[in-house]
PDB file of C-alpha atoms in Angstrom:
ATOM      1  CA  MET A   1       0.000   0.000   0.000  1.00 76.00           C
ATOM      2  CA  PRO A   2       1.244   3.561  -0.694  1.00 79.00           C
ATOM      3  CA  ARG A   3       2.293   5.898   2.090  1.00 84.00           C
ATOM      4  CA  ARG A   4      -0.942   7.888   1.854  1.00 85.00           C
ATOM      5  CA  PHE A   5      -2.811   4.773   3.044  1.00 92.00           C
ATOM      6  CA  TYR A   6      -0.777   4.517   6.242  1.00 92.00           C
ATOM      7  CA  PHE A   7      -0.834   8.280   6.723  1.00 93.00           C
ATOM      8  CA  GLY A   8      -4.623   8.167   6.476  1.00 93.00           C
ATOM      9  CA  LEU A   9      -4.840   5.320   8.981  1.00 92.00           C
ATOM     10  CA  SER A  10      -2.745   7.258  11.467  1.00 94.00           C
ATOM     11  CA  VAL A  11      -4.907  10.373  11.062  1.00 93.00           C
ATOM     12  CA  VAL A  12      -8.120   8.368  11.500  1.00 92.00           C
ATOM     13  CA  GLY A  13      -6.665   6.748  14.619  1.00 91.00           C
ATOM     14  CA  PHE A  14      -5.616  10.129  15.974  1.00 89.00           C
ATOM     15  CA  SER A  15      -9.145  11.502  15.484  1.00 87.00           C
ATOM     16  CA  TYR A  16     -10.382   9.237  18.265  1.00 86.00           C
ATOM     17  CA  VAL A  17      -8.603  11.455  20.797  1.00 83.00           C
ATOM     18  CA  SER A  18     -12.083  12.997  20.932  1.00 75.00           C
ATOM     19  CA  PHE A  19     -12.693  10.430  23.677  1.00 79.00           C
ATOM     20  CA  ILE A  20      -9.958  11.869  25.897  1.00 78.00           C
ATOM     21  CA  THR A  21      -9.683  15.568  25.023  1.00 70.00           C
ATOM     22  CA  SER A  22     -11.874  18.642  24.829  1.00 64.00           C
ATOM     23  CA  ALA A  23     -10.168  19.915  21.670  1.00 61.00           C
ATOM     24  CA  SER A  24     -12.366  21.335  18.901  1.00 67.00           C
ATOM     25  CA  SER A  25     -14.769  18.573  17.897  1.00 78.00           C
ATOM     26  CA  LEU A  26     -15.155  19.952  14.384  1.00 80.00           C
ATOM     27  CA  VAL A  27     -11.396  20.039  13.779  1.00 84.00           C
ATOM     28  CA  ILE A  28     -11.071  16.456  14.991  1.00 85.00           C
ATOM     29  CA  PHE A  29     -13.996  15.343  12.827  1.00 87.00           C
ATOM     30  CA  THR A  30     -12.410  17.071   9.813  1.00 90.00           C
ATOM     31  CA  LEU A  31      -9.191  15.152  10.482  1.00 91.00           C
ATOM     32  CA  PHE A  32     -11.207  11.938  10.599  1.00 93.00           C
ATOM     33  CA  CYS A  33     -12.754  12.667   7.178  1.00 94.00           C
ATOM     34  CA  VAL A  34      -9.427  13.636   5.582  1.00 94.00           C
ATOM     35  CA  GLY A  35      -7.713  10.583   7.039  1.00 95.00           C
ATOM     36  CA  LEU A  36     -10.378   8.176   5.778  1.00 95.00           C
ATOM     37  CA  ILE A  37     -10.263   9.786   2.323  1.00 95.00           C
ATOM     38  CA  TYR A  38      -6.494   9.185   2.249  1.00 95.00           C
ATOM     39  CA  VAL A  39      -7.020   5.547   3.270  1.00 96.00           C
ATOM     40  CA  CYS A  40      -9.522   5.049   0.441  1.00 95.00           C
ATOM     41  CA  GLU A  41      -7.296   6.833  -2.081  1.00 94.00           C
ATOM     42  CA  GLY A  42      -4.503   4.463  -1.075  1.00 94.00           C
ATOM     43  CA  VAL A  43      -6.734   1.444  -1.691  1.00 94.00           C
ATOM     44  CA  THR A  44      -8.042   2.615  -5.078  1.00 92.00           C
ATOM     45  CA  ASN A  45      -4.589   3.693  -6.308  1.00 91.00           C
ATOM     46  CA  SER A  46      -2.892   0.512  -5.161  1.00 91.00           C
ATOM     47  CA  LEU A  47      -5.454  -1.968  -6.476  1.00 90.00           C
ATOM     48  CA  ALA A  48      -6.707  -0.256  -9.635  1.00 87.00           C
ATOM     49  CA  GLY A  49      -4.580   2.804 -10.333  1.00 87.00           C
ATOM     50  CA  LYS A  50      -7.690   4.970  -9.883  1.00 85.00           C
ATOM     51  CA  SER A  51      -8.188   8.140  -7.906  1.00 87.00           C
ATOM     52  CA  LEU A  52     -11.547   9.855  -7.551  1.00 87.00           C
ATOM     53  CA  LEU A  53      -9.845  12.902  -6.084  1.00 87.00           C
ATOM     54  CA  ARG A  54      -7.487  13.075  -9.061  1.00 87.00           C
ATOM     55  CA  GLU A  55     -10.420  12.754 -11.467  1.00 85.00           C
ATOM     56  CA  ILE A  56     -12.312  15.544  -9.739  1.00 86.00           C
ATOM     57  CA  ARG A  57      -9.233  17.786  -9.826  1.00 86.00           C
ATOM     58  CA  ARG A  58      -8.505  16.969 -13.461  1.00 86.00           C
ATOM     59  CA  SER A  59     -10.339  20.069 -14.696  1.00 84.00           C
ATOM     60  CA  LYS A  60     -12.126  23.126 -13.369  1.00 87.00           C
ATOM     61  CA  ALA A  61     -15.357  21.780 -14.872  1.00 84.00           C
ATOM     62  CA  ASN A  62     -15.022  18.557 -12.847  1.00 84.00           C
ATOM     63  CA  MET A  63     -14.286  20.498  -9.667  1.00 87.00           C
ATOM     64  CA  LEU A  64     -17.244  22.796 -10.223  1.00 87.00           C
ATOM     65  CA  SER A  65     -19.641  19.954 -11.013  1.00 85.00           C
ATOM     66  CA  PHE A  66     -18.551  18.058  -7.904  1.00 86.00           C
ATOM     67  CA  ALA A  67     -18.911  21.154  -5.720  1.00 87.00           C
ATOM     68  CA  LEU A  68     -22.377  21.877  -7.117  1.00 88.00           C
ATOM     69  CA  ALA A  69     -23.463  18.244  -6.710  1.00 87.00           C
ATOM     70  CA  SER A  70     -22.140  18.172  -3.139  1.00 88.00           C
ATOM     71  CA  VAL A  71     -23.863  21.377  -2.076  1.00 89.00           C
ATOM     72  CA  ALA A  72     -27.110  20.471  -3.850  1.00 89.00           C
ATOM     73  CA  GLY A  73     -27.074  17.003  -2.290  1.00 88.00           C
ATOM     74  CA  GLY A  74     -26.231  18.459   1.114  1.00 89.00           C
ATOM     75  CA  LEU A  75     -29.008  21.032   0.947  1.00 90.00           C
ATOM     76  CA  LEU A  76     -31.490  18.338  -0.065  1.00 90.00           C
ATOM     77  CA  MET A  77     -30.359  16.104   2.777  1.00 91.00           C
ATOM     78  CA  ASP A  78     -30.329  18.842   5.418  1.00 92.00           C
ATOM     79  CA  GLY A  79     -33.398  20.574   4.049  1.00 93.00           C
ATOM     80  CA  ILE A  80     -35.579  17.465   4.027  1.00 93.00           C
ATOM     81  CA  ALA A  81     -34.230  15.242   6.794  1.00 94.00           C
ATOM     82  CA  LYS A  82     -32.896  17.858   9.204  1.00 94.00           C
ATOM     83  CA  PHE A  83     -34.933  21.057   8.913  1.00 94.00           C
ATOM     84  CA  LEU A  84     -38.240  19.459   7.877  1.00 94.00           C
ATOM     85  CA  GLY A  85     -37.818  16.026   9.461  1.00 95.00           C
ATOM     86  CA  LYS A  86     -35.999  17.332  12.585  1.00 95.00           C
ATOM     87  CA  LEU A  87     -33.848  14.172  12.632  1.00 95.00           C
ATOM     88  CA  TRP A  88     -30.669  15.816  13.913  1.00 94.00           C
ATOM     89  CA  ILE A  89     -29.221  19.108  15.138  1.00 94.00           C
ATOM     90  CA  TYR A  90     -25.771  20.721  15.122  1.00 93.00           C
ATOM     91  CA  PRO A  91     -25.528  21.666  18.830  1.00 92.00           C
ATOM     92  CA  ASP A  92     -22.546  24.040  18.604  1.00 89.00           C
ATOM     93  CA  TRP A  93     -23.271  25.740  15.278  1.00 91.00           C
ATOM     94  CA  ASN A  94     -24.898  29.061  14.486  1.00 92.00           C
ATOM     95  CA  LEU A  95     -26.400  30.197  11.188  1.00 93.00           C
ATOM     96  CA  THR A  96     -23.328  32.215  10.161  1.00 94.00           C
ATOM     97  CA  PHE A  97     -20.997  29.259  10.627  1.00 92.00           C
ATOM     98  CA  TYR A  98     -23.430  26.907   8.899  1.00 92.00           C
ATOM     99  CA  LEU A  99     -23.571  29.125   5.805  1.00 92.00           C
ATOM    100  CA  PHE A 100     -19.793  29.696   5.857  1.00 91.00           C
ATOM    101  CA  SER A 101     -19.064  25.949   5.959  1.00 89.00           C
ATOM    102  CA  LEU A 102     -21.711  24.970   3.418  1.00 87.00           C
ATOM    103  CA  VAL A 103     -19.480  24.441   0.374  1.00 88.00           C
ATOM    104  CA  PRO A 104     -16.260  23.072   1.953  1.00 90.00           C
ATOM    105  CA  GLY A 105     -18.170  21.038   4.541  1.00 90.00           C
ATOM    106  CA  TRP A 106     -20.502  19.255   2.143  1.00 90.00           C
ATOM    107  CA  ALA A 107     -17.756  18.805  -0.464  1.00 90.00           C
ATOM    108  CA  LEU A 108     -15.576  17.047   2.134  1.00 92.00           C
ATOM    109  CA  TYR A 109     -18.463  14.951   3.422  1.00 92.00           C
ATOM    110  CA  TRP A 110     -19.685  13.809   0.013  1.00 90.00           C
ATOM    111  CA  LEU A 111     -16.123  13.100  -1.138  1.00 91.00           C
ATOM    112  CA  LEU A 112     -15.829  10.826   1.901  1.00 94.00           C
ATOM    113  CA  ILE A 113     -19.035   9.004   0.950  1.00 94.00           C
ATOM    114  CA  ALA A 114     -17.907   8.515  -2.659  1.00 92.00           C
ATOM    115  CA  GLU A 115     -14.358   7.473  -1.675  1.00 94.00           C
ATOM    116  CA  THR A 116     -15.462   4.855   0.855  1.00 95.00           C
ATOM    117  CA  TYR A 117     -17.896   3.392  -1.668  1.00 94.00           C
ATOM    118  CA  LEU A 118     -15.281   3.325  -4.447  1.00 93.00           C
ATOM    119  CA  ALA A 119     -12.620   1.740  -2.228  1.00 95.00           C
ATOM    120  CA  SER A 120     -15.097  -0.984  -1.245  1.00 95.00           C
ATOM    121  CA  LYS A 121     -16.120  -1.529  -4.866  1.00 93.00           C
ATOM    122  CA  ILE A 122     -12.555  -1.804  -6.165  1.00 92.00           C
ATOM    123  CA  PHE A 123     -11.586  -4.155  -3.345  1.00 93.00           C
ATOM    124  CA  ILE A 124     -14.560  -6.448  -4.106  1.00 92.00           C
ATOM    125  CA  ASP A 125     -13.740  -6.326  -7.837  1.00 89.00           C
ATOM    126  CA  TYR A 126     -10.124  -7.165  -6.966  1.00 89.00           C
ATOM    127  CA  ILE A 127     -10.967 -10.311  -4.991  1.00 88.00           C
ATOM    128  CA  SER A 128     -13.666 -11.458  -7.439  1.00 84.00           C
ATOM    129  CA  LYS A 129     -12.882 -13.743 -10.354  1.00 70.00           C
ATOM    130  CA  GLY A 130     -13.506 -12.448 -13.868  1.00 62.00           C
ATOM    131  CA  ARG A 131     -14.696  -9.107 -15.182  1.00 64.00           C
ATOM    132  CA  GLU A 132     -18.240  -7.755 -15.145  1.00 67.00           C
ATOM    133  CA  ILE A 133     -18.652  -4.896 -17.628  1.00 70.00           C
ATOM    134  CA  VAL A 134     -22.181  -3.792 -18.515  1.00 70.00           C
ATOM    135  CA  ASN A 135     -22.212  -2.683 -22.164  1.00 70.00           C
ATOM    136  CA  LYS A 136     -25.562  -3.834 -23.529  1.00 76.00           C
ATOM    137  CA  THR A 137     -29.235  -2.923 -23.162  1.00 78.00           C
ATOM    138  CA  TYR A 138     -32.256  -5.178 -22.753  1.00 79.00           C
ATOM    139  CA  LYS A 139     -35.300  -4.388 -24.902  1.00 85.00           C
ATOM    140  CA  PHE A 140     -37.528  -3.855 -21.881  1.00 89.00           C
ATOM    141  CA  GLU A 141     -35.254  -1.226 -20.329  1.00 89.00           C
ATOM    142  CA  SER A 142     -36.736   1.810 -22.093  1.00 90.00           C
ATOM    143  CA  ARG A 143     -40.219   0.992 -20.741  1.00 93.00           C
ATOM    144  CA  PHE A 144     -38.810   0.015 -17.352  1.00 95.00           C
ATOM    145  CA  TYR A 145     -37.134   3.374 -16.833  1.00 94.00           C
ATOM    146  CA  ILE A 146     -40.227   5.290 -17.950  1.00 95.00           C
ATOM    147  CA  ILE A 147     -42.239   3.400 -15.327  1.00 96.00           C
ATOM    148  CA  LEU A 148     -39.465   4.024 -12.793  1.00 96.00           C
ATOM    149  CA  ALA A 149     -39.537   7.771 -13.472  1.00 97.00           C
ATOM    150  CA  LEU A 150     -43.320   7.850 -13.112  1.00 97.00           C
ATOM    151  CA  ALA A 151     -43.054   5.886  -9.862  1.00 97.00           C
ATOM    152  CA  GLY A 152     -40.504   8.397  -8.591  1.00 97.00           C
ATOM    153  CA  ILE A 153     -42.839  11.299  -9.375  1.00 97.00           C
ATOM    154  CA  VAL A 154     -45.739   9.527  -7.624  1.00 98.00           C
ATOM    155  CA  LEU A 155     -43.661   8.873  -4.496  1.00 97.00           C
ATOM    156  CA  LEU A 156     -42.530  12.498  -4.354  1.00 97.00           C
ATOM    157  CA  ALA A 157     -46.112  13.681  -4.850  1.00 98.00           C
ATOM    158  CA  ILE A 158     -47.357  11.453  -2.013  1.00 97.00           C
ATOM    159  CA  ALA A 159     -44.652  12.814   0.301  1.00 97.00           C
ATOM    160  CA  VAL A 160     -45.310  16.455  -0.614  1.00 96.00           C
ATOM    161  CA  VAL A 161     -49.109  16.239  -0.409  1.00 97.00           C
ATOM    162  CA  GLY A 162     -49.051  14.183   2.793  1.00 96.00           C
ATOM    163  CA  SER A 163     -46.602  16.575   4.470  1.00 95.00           C
ATOM    164  CA  PHE A 164     -48.598  19.623   3.350  1.00 95.00           C
ATOM    165  CA  LEU A 165     -51.880  18.237   4.631  1.00 95.00           C
ATOM    166  CA  GLY A 166     -50.250  17.368   7.947  1.00 94.00           C
ATOM    167  CA  PHE A 167     -48.816  20.879   8.257  1.00 95.00           C
ATOM    168  CA  VAL A 168     -52.010  22.817   7.508  1.00 93.00           C
ATOM    169  CA  THR A 169     -54.002  20.872  10.089  1.00 93.00           C
ATOM    170  CA  GLN A 170     -51.859  22.045  13.016  1.00 91.00           C
ATOM    171  CA  ASP A 171     -50.506  25.356  14.368  1.00 91.00           C
ATOM    172  CA  ALA A 172     -46.732  24.856  14.775  1.00 93.00           C
ATOM    173  CA  PRO A 173     -44.339  26.770  12.483  1.00 94.00           C
ATOM    174  CA  LEU A 174     -42.733  24.778   9.665  1.00 93.00           C
ATOM    175  CA  VAL A 175     -39.120  25.728  10.347  1.00 93.00           C
ATOM    176  CA  SER A 176     -37.005  28.337  12.125  1.00 93.00           C
ATOM    177  CA  VAL A 177     -33.328  29.178  12.603  1.00 93.00           C
ATOM    178  CA  ALA A 178     -33.516  27.554  16.037  1.00 94.00           C
ATOM    179  CA  ASP A 179     -33.955  24.166  14.321  1.00 94.00           C
ATOM    180  CA  LEU A 180     -30.268  24.340  13.381  1.00 94.00           C
ATOM    181  CA  ASN A 181     -28.946  23.719  16.884  1.00 93.00           C
ATOM    182  CA  SER A 182     -31.929  23.099  19.156  1.00 94.00           C
ATOM    183  CA  ILE A 183     -34.869  20.757  19.636  1.00 93.00           C
ATOM    184  CA  THR A 184     -37.977  22.805  18.874  1.00 93.00           C
ATOM    185  CA  VAL A 185     -41.722  22.278  18.741  1.00 92.00           C
ATOM    186  CA  ASN A 186     -41.837  23.199  15.042  1.00 95.00           C
ATOM    187  CA  TYR A 187     -43.673  20.926  12.631  1.00 95.00           C
ATOM    188  CA  GLN A 188     -41.939  17.648  11.819  1.00 95.00           C
ATOM    189  CA  ILE A 189     -42.756  15.817   8.595  1.00 95.00           C
ATOM    190  CA  GLY A 190     -43.252  12.080   8.912  1.00 94.00           C
ATOM    191  CA  PHE A 191     -40.271   9.732   8.725  1.00 95.00           C
ATOM    192  CA  THR A 192     -42.092   7.648   6.115  1.00 95.00           C
ATOM    193  CA  TYR A 193     -42.371  10.708   3.858  1.00 96.00           C
ATOM    194  CA  ILE A 194     -38.617  11.295   4.136  1.00 95.00           C
ATOM    195  CA  ILE A 195     -37.989   7.731   2.968  1.00 95.00           C
ATOM    196  CA  LEU A 196     -40.450   8.199   0.086  1.00 96.00           C
ATOM    197  CA  VAL A 197     -38.584  11.333  -1.000  1.00 95.00           C
ATOM    198  CA  CYS A 198     -35.236   9.491  -0.962  1.00 93.00           C
ATOM    199  CA  VAL A 199     -36.606   6.564  -2.968  1.00 95.00           C
ATOM    200  CA  GLY A 200     -38.412   8.903  -5.375  1.00 96.00           C
ATOM    201  CA  ILE A 201     -35.235  10.904  -6.027  1.00 94.00           C
ATOM    202  CA  PHE A 202     -33.320   7.656  -6.564  1.00 95.00           C
ATOM    203  CA  PHE A 203     -35.876   6.454  -9.139  1.00 96.00           C
ATOM    204  CA  LEU A 204     -35.713   9.763 -11.022  1.00 96.00           C
ATOM    205  CA  CYS A 205     -31.900   9.733 -10.975  1.00 94.00           C
ATOM    206  CA  GLU A 206     -31.923   6.193 -12.373  1.00 94.00           C
ATOM    207  CA  ALA A 207     -34.131   7.338 -15.261  1.00 95.00           C
ATOM    208  CA  VAL A 208     -31.891  10.353 -15.923  1.00 94.00           C
ATOM    209  CA  GLU A 209     -28.792   8.135 -15.949  1.00 91.00           C
ATOM    210  CA  TYR A 210     -30.443   5.744 -18.406  1.00 91.00           C
ATOM    211  CA  TYR A 211     -31.507   8.469 -20.829  1.00 91.00           C
ATOM    212  CA  ARG A 212     -28.040  10.046 -20.607  1.00 89.00           C
ATOM    213  CA  LYS A 213     -26.716   6.611 -21.652  1.00 87.00           C
ATOM    214  CA  GLN A 214     -24.901   6.155 -18.343  1.00 85.00           C
ATOM    215  CA  THR A 215     -24.571   2.969 -16.353  1.00 85.00           C
ATOM    216  CA  SER A 216     -26.636   3.057 -13.169  1.00 89.00           C
ATOM    217  CA  LEU A 217     -27.027   0.995 -10.016  1.00 92.00           C
ATOM    218  CA  LEU A 218     -30.220  -0.728 -11.177  1.00 92.00           C
ATOM    219  CA  LYS A 219     -28.831  -1.293 -14.662  1.00 89.00           C
ATOM    220  CA  ASN A 220     -25.850  -3.054 -13.097  1.00 89.00           C
ATOM    221  CA  LEU A 221     -28.182  -5.224 -11.031  1.00 90.00           C
ATOM    222  CA  LEU A 222     -30.376  -6.030 -14.043  1.00 89.00           C
ATOM    223  CA  HIS A 223     -27.267  -7.278 -15.857  1.00 86.00           C
ATOM    224  CA  GLY A 224     -26.009  -9.356 -12.934  1.00 86.00           C
ATOM    225  CA  TYR A 225     -23.230  -7.026 -11.734  1.00 88.00           C
ATOM    226  CA  PHE A 226     -23.827  -6.923  -7.975  1.00 91.00           C
ATOM    227  CA  THR A 227     -20.520  -5.438  -6.814  1.00 91.00           C
ATOM    228  CA  PRO A 228     -21.824  -1.829  -6.547  1.00 92.00           C
ATOM    229  CA  LEU A 229     -24.643  -2.912  -4.232  1.00 94.00           C
ATOM    230  CA  LEU A 230     -22.269  -5.013  -2.129  1.00 94.00           C
ATOM    231  CA  ALA A 231     -19.866  -2.065  -1.987  1.00 95.00           C
ATOM    232  CA  ILE A 232     -22.641   0.292  -0.872  1.00 95.00           C
ATOM    233  CA  THR A 233     -23.657  -2.113   1.877  1.00 94.00           C
ATOM    234  CA  SER A 234     -20.172  -2.867   3.169  1.00 94.00           C
ATOM    235  CA  GLY A 235     -18.801   0.652   2.695  1.00 94.00           C
ATOM    236  CA  SER A 236     -21.755   2.361   4.353  1.00 94.00           C
ATOM    237  CA  VAL A 237     -21.889   0.003   7.333  1.00 92.00           C
ATOM    238  CA  LEU A 238     -18.150   0.353   8.008  1.00 93.00           C
ATOM    239  CA  THR A 239     -18.180   4.119   7.534  1.00 94.00           C
ATOM    240  CA  ALA A 240     -21.280   4.479   9.698  1.00 92.00           C
ATOM    241  CA  ALA A 241     -19.660   2.541  12.531  1.00 91.00           C
ATOM    242  CA  LEU A 242     -16.392   4.505  12.339  1.00 91.00           C
ATOM    243  CA  MET A 243     -18.046   7.913  11.958  1.00 91.00           C
ATOM    244  CA  GLU A 244     -20.874   7.512  14.442  1.00 90.00           C
ATOM    245  CA  ILE A 245     -18.561   6.166  17.153  1.00 88.00           C
ATOM    246  CA  GLN A 246     -16.074   8.990  16.514  1.00 87.00           C
ATOM    247  CA  ASN A 247     -18.900  11.504  16.893  1.00 87.00           C
ATOM    248  CA  VAL A 248     -20.230  10.122  20.198  1.00 85.00           C
ATOM    249  CA  PRO A 249     -17.978  12.309  22.389  1.00 83.00           C
ATOM    250  CA  ALA A 250     -17.505  15.036  19.754  1.00 78.00           C
ATOM    251  CA  SER A 251     -21.235  15.659  19.140  1.00 84.00           C
ATOM    252  CA  VAL A 252     -20.745  17.570  15.901  1.00 89.00           C
ATOM    253  CA  TRP A 253     -24.324  16.425  15.289  1.00 91.00           C
ATOM    254  CA  ALA A 254     -26.900  14.887  17.624  1.00 92.00           C
ATOM    255  CA  TYR A 255     -29.863  12.751  16.569  1.00 93.00           C
ATOM    256  CA  THR A 256     -33.416  13.687  17.482  1.00 93.00           C
ATOM    257  CA  ASN A 257     -36.953  12.439  16.787  1.00 92.00           C
ATOM    258  CA  TRP A 258     -35.998   9.061  15.283  1.00 93.00           C
ATOM    259  CA  PRO A 259     -38.504   6.192  15.261  1.00 92.00           C
ATOM    260  CA  PHE A 260     -37.919   3.420  17.812  1.00 89.00           C
ATOM    261  CA  PRO A 261     -35.642   5.596  20.014  1.00 85.00           C
ATOM    262  CA  HIS A 262     -35.344   2.869  22.658  1.00 88.00           C
ATOM    263  CA  TRP A 263     -33.652   0.490  20.198  1.00 90.00           C
ATOM    264  CA  THR A 264     -30.057   1.665  20.362  1.00 85.00           C
ATOM    265  CA  LEU A 265     -26.522   0.687  19.379  1.00 82.00           C
ATOM    266  CA  PHE A 266     -23.554   2.593  20.841  1.00 80.00           C
ATOM    267  CA  GLY A 267     -26.189   4.822  22.435  1.00 83.00           C
ATOM    268  CA  LEU A 268     -27.594   5.780  19.011  1.00 87.00           C
ATOM    269  CA  PRO A 269     -30.967   4.898  17.448  1.00 90.00           C
ATOM    270  CA  ILE A 270     -30.319   1.578  15.722  1.00 90.00           C
ATOM    271  CA  LEU A 271     -32.399   2.594  12.704  1.00 91.00           C
ATOM    272  CA  ILE A 272     -29.632   5.046  11.756  1.00 91.00           C
ATOM    273  CA  PHE A 273     -27.341   2.194  10.744  1.00 90.00           C
ATOM    274  CA  PHE A 274     -30.004   0.716   8.455  1.00 90.00           C
ATOM    275  CA  ILE A 275     -30.564   4.085   6.776  1.00 91.00           C
ATOM    276  CA  TRP A 276     -26.891   4.631   5.889  1.00 92.00           C
ATOM    277  CA  PRO A 277     -27.008   2.400   2.753  1.00 92.00           C
ATOM    278  CA  LEU A 278     -30.008   4.394   1.464  1.00 90.00           C
ATOM    279  CA  HIS A 279     -28.028   7.532   2.205  1.00 87.00           C
ATOM    280  CA  TYR A 280     -25.200   6.214  -0.040  1.00 93.00           C
ATOM    281  CA  ILE A 281     -27.555   5.127  -2.825  1.00 93.00           C
ATOM    282  CA  ALA A 282     -29.344   8.477  -2.932  1.00 89.00           C
ATOM    283  CA  PHE A 283     -26.183  10.570  -3.041  1.00 89.00           C
ATOM    284  CA  LEU A 284     -24.172   8.412  -5.447  1.00 91.00           C
ATOM    285  CA  SER A 285     -27.117   8.246  -7.863  1.00 92.00           C
ATOM    286  CA  PHE A 286     -27.671  12.001  -7.570  1.00 89.00           C
ATOM    287  CA  PHE A 287     -23.947  12.659  -8.114  1.00 87.00           C
ATOM    288  CA  ARG A 288     -23.888  10.434 -11.198  1.00 87.00           C
ATOM    289  CA  ALA A 289     -27.123  11.815 -12.644  1.00 88.00           C
ATOM    290  CA  ILE A 290     -26.068  15.479 -12.622  1.00 84.00           C
ATOM    291  CA  THR A 291     -22.367  15.143 -13.446  1.00 80.00           C
ATOM    292  CA  ASN A 292     -20.412  13.485 -16.232  1.00 77.00           C
ATOM    293  CA  ARG A 293     -16.686  12.796 -16.166  1.00 71.00           C
ATOM    294  CA  ALA A 294     -16.269  13.598 -12.473  1.00 67.00           C
ATOM    295  CA  SER A 295     -18.446  10.585 -11.621  1.00 74.00           C
ATOM    296  CA  ASN A 296     -17.443   8.154 -14.386  1.00 75.00           C
ATOM    297  CA  VAL A 297     -16.020   5.599 -11.966  1.00 78.00           C
ATOM    298  CA  ILE A 298     -19.096   5.440  -9.702  1.00 80.00           C
ATOM    299  CA  TRP A 299     -21.084   2.677 -11.460  1.00 76.00           C
ATOM    300  CA  GLN A 300     -18.306   1.605 -13.852  1.00 78.00           C
ATOM    301  CA  GLY A 301     -17.858  -2.116 -14.389  1.00 71.00           C
ATOM    302  CA  ASP A 302     -14.881  -4.124 -13.241  1.00 61.00           C
ATOM    303  CA  THR A 303     -11.939  -3.011 -15.388  1.00 63.00           C
ATOM    304  CA  LEU A 304      -9.262  -4.724 -13.317  1.00 57.00           C
ATOM    305  CA  PRO A 305      -7.000  -7.135 -15.245  1.00 54.00           C
TER     306      PRO A 305
END
């Protein structure tokens, strides 16, 4: 493994000093993210000669598209799940800091998500026998993706209408600045509606990827290439465990209003760990649907010799 891999491991290990020090939790969490990105870059470079970070930095257009995708994805995630769903707060943040950190913070976070997925995917491709490259189209696919897009629109409509009807039949405000760092009595949209929005966006992204002639997660599955799904599952579970445990003493974010709050793991609602794979699927699909070269490697088939 290259030196960046071991450097990343040491930085990730160091970030767990959050358990024994009162140093800035955000600085320590940033070190954790940077360290894990270096670990993943070491894996992808060593096993496949690939670097997502290098691809993003290859041109200003790639950097801009990644930044826009990261911020858009972050705003969707925070806007729907945090401010409307009230599923977490940032206890030590104010509005000024939140706005200031919007671009670099979400870019770092989404790069971490993409890197951990890609490292898992390349590792699974590396230990698997034979190549799996999807380069054909079934006749039914055009109709399938039309139906998928319509299903996505229906799911989004159900979530929007259901949330609106729930809001207008009560008196609490929809959202306020206080929702950023405090538990409030403002209106909270249903958890089921949040899931419907995520699935609906995923379906629409799949349709966009198909009509842009891009490989997608479902297209890979339809053609028997299961590595991306396995990578999402393994990468998200491992990252969730590492990140959530690191954040326990740091409390950069704190979870609120989750279903089944008495079912916990490491003191956290256990449902969080089941949602992480959906979190990966939604972002990676969104990233691939609205960018081009910067996200080429996301759903790419096994090109290892």
